[in-house]
GROMACS .gro file of C-alpha atoms in nm:
model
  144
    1UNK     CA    1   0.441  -1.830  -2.803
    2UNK     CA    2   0.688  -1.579  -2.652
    3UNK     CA    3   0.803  -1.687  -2.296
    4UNK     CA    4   0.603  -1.460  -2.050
    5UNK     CA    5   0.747  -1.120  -1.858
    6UNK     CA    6   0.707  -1.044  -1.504
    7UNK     CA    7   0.655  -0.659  -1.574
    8UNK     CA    8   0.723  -0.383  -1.284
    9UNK     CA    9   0.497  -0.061  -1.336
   10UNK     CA   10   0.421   0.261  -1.113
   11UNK     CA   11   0.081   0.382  -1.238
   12UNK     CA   12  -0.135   0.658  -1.125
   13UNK     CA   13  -0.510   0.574  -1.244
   14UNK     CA   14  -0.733   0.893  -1.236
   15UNK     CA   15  -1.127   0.880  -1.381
   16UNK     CA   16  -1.276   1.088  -1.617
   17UNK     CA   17  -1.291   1.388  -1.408
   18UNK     CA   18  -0.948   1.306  -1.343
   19UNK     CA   19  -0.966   1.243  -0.979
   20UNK     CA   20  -0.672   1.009  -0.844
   21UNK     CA   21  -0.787   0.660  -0.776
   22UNK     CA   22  -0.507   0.505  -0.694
   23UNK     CA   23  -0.135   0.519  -0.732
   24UNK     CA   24   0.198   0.309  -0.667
   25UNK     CA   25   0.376   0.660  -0.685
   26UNK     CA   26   0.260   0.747  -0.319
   27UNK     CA   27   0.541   0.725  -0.037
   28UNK     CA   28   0.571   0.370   0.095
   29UNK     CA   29   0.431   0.214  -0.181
   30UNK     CA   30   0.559  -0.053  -0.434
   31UNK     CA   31   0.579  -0.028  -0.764
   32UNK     CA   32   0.336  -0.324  -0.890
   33UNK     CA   33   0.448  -0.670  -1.084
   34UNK     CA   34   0.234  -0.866  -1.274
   35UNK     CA   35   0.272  -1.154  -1.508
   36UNK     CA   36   0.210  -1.099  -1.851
   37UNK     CA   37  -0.071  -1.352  -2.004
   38UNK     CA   38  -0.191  -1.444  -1.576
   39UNK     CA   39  -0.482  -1.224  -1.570
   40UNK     CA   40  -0.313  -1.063  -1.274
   41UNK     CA   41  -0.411  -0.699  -1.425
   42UNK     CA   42  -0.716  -0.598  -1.606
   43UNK     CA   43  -0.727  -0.666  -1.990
   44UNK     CA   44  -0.705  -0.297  -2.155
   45UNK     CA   45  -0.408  -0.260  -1.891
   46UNK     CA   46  -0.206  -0.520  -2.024
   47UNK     CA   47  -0.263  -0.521  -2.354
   48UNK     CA   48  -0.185  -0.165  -2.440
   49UNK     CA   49   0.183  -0.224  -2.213
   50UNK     CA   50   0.253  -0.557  -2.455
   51UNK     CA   51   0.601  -0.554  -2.597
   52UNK     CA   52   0.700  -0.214  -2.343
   53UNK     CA   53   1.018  -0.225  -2.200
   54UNK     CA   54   1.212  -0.099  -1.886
   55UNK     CA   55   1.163   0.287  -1.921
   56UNK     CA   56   0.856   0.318  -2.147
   57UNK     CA   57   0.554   0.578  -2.028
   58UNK     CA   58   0.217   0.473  -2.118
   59UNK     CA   59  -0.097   0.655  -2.105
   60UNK     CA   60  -0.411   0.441  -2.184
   61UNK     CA   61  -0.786   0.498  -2.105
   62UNK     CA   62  -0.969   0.193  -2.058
   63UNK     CA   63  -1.334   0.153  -2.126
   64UNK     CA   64  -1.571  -0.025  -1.911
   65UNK     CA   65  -1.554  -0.348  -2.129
   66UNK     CA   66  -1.165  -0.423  -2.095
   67UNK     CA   67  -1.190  -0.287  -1.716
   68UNK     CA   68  -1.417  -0.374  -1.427
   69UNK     CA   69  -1.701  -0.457  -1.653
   70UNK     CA   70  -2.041  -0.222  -1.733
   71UNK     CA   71  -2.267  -0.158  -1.438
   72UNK     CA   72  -2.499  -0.489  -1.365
   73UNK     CA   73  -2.804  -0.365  -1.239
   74UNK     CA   74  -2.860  -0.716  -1.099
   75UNK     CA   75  -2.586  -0.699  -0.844
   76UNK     CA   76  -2.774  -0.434  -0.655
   77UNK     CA   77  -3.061  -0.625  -0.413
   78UNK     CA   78  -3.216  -0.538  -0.091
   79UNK     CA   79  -3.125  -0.777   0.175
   80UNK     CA   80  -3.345  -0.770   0.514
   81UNK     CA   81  -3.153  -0.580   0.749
   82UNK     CA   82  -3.137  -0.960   1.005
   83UNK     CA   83  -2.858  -1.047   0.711
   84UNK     CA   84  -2.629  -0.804   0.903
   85UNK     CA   85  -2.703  -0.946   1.257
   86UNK     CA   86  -2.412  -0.854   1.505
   87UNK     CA   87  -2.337  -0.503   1.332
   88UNK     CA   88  -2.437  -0.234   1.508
   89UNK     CA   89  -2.417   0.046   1.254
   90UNK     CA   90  -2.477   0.007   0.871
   91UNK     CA   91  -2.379   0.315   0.667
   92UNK     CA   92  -2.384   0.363   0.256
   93UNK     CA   93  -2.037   0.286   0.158
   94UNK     CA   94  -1.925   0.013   0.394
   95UNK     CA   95  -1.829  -0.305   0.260
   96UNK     CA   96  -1.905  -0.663   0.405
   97UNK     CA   97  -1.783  -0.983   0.268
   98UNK     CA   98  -2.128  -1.232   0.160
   99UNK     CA   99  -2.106  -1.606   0.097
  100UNK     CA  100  -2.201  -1.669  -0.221
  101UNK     CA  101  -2.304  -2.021  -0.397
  102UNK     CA  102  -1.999  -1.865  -0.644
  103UNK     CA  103  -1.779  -1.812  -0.302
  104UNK     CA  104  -1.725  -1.500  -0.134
  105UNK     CA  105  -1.816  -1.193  -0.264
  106UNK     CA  106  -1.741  -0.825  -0.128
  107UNK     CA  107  -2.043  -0.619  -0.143
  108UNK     CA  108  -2.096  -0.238  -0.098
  109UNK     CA  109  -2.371  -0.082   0.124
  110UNK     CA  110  -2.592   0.184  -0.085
  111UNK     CA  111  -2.858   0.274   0.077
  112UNK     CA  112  -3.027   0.161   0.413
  113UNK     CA  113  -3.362   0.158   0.537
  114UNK     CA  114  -3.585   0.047   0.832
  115UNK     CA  115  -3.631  -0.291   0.714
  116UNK     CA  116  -3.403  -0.350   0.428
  117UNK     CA  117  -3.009  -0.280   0.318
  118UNK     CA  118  -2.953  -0.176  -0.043
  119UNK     CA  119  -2.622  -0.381  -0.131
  120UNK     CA  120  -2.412  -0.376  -0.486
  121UNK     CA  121  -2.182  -0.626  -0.555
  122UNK     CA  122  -2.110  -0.488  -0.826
  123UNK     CA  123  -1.686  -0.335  -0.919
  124UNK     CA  124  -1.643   0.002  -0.776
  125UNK     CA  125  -1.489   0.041  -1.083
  126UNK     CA  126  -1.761  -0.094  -1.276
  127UNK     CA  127  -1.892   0.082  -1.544
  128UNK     CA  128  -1.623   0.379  -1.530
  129UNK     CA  129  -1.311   0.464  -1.820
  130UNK     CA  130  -0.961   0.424  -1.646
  131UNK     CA  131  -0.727   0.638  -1.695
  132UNK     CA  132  -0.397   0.498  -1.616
  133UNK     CA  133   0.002   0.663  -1.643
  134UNK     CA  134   0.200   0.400  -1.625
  135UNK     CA  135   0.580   0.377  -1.650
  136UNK     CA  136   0.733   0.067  -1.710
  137UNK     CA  137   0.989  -0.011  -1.469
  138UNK     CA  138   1.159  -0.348  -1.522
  139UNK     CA  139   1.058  -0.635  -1.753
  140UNK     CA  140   1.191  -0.955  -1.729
  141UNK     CA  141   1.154  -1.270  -1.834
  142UNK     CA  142   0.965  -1.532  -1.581
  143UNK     CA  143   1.141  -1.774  -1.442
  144UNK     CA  144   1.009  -2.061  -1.204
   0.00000   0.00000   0.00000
């Protein structure tokens, strides 16, 4: 097996209606390193910039199953509205952090009633093609 790269990228990731998502190419930020083989990047990420070098431009699109995973309809469960004791207002869209018998999990606020709080734990990302440009900055060898 090859010896493993730490790989530098800037990427812009956009969505199908190719809204910006994120990007290291944004003043003040970093480009991002990541160790090839580490699962420190998503799958479809890594594998399509495999063997790029210092200089290389990538475009991929990433479906669901080599990203964040297909939407699990499981993740999203009422909770009683007492699980959120001490917060004063819940809103669609917050996130709170829920202990887990798997550990913590971060969990996303979709709907909220009188009684009960609609929460996905789900990936924001779940379920949606990326769309990342990606330009290979350094690549390197790993050392210890």
């Amino acid at each position: 097996m090859a010896q493993p790269r730490v790989v530098t990228i800037h990427y812009t990731l956009t969505n199908d209606q190719g809204e910006e998502l994120d990007s290291s190419r944004v003043e003040g930020r970093e480009p991002l390193s990541y160790l090839e083989g580490a699962q420190n990047i998503i799958g479809g990420l890594e594998n399509a910039l495999n063997e790029k070098n210092a200089g290389d431009q990538v475009k991929v699109s990433v479906d669901p199953g080599e990203g964040y995973g297909e939407v699990n309809e499981e993740l999203v469960q009422p909770v009683p509205r007492s699980a959120f004791e001490g917060v004063d207002t819940i809103e669609p869209g917050m996130q709170f952090q829920a202990q887990t018998p798997g550990g913590p999990q971060v969990v996303r606020v979709v709907e909220v009633g009188d009684e009960t709080v609609t929460i996905d734990a789900n990936h924001p990302l779940a379920g949606q093609t990326l769309h990342f440009d990606v330009e290979v900055v350094e690549a390197r060898e790993a050392t210890d």
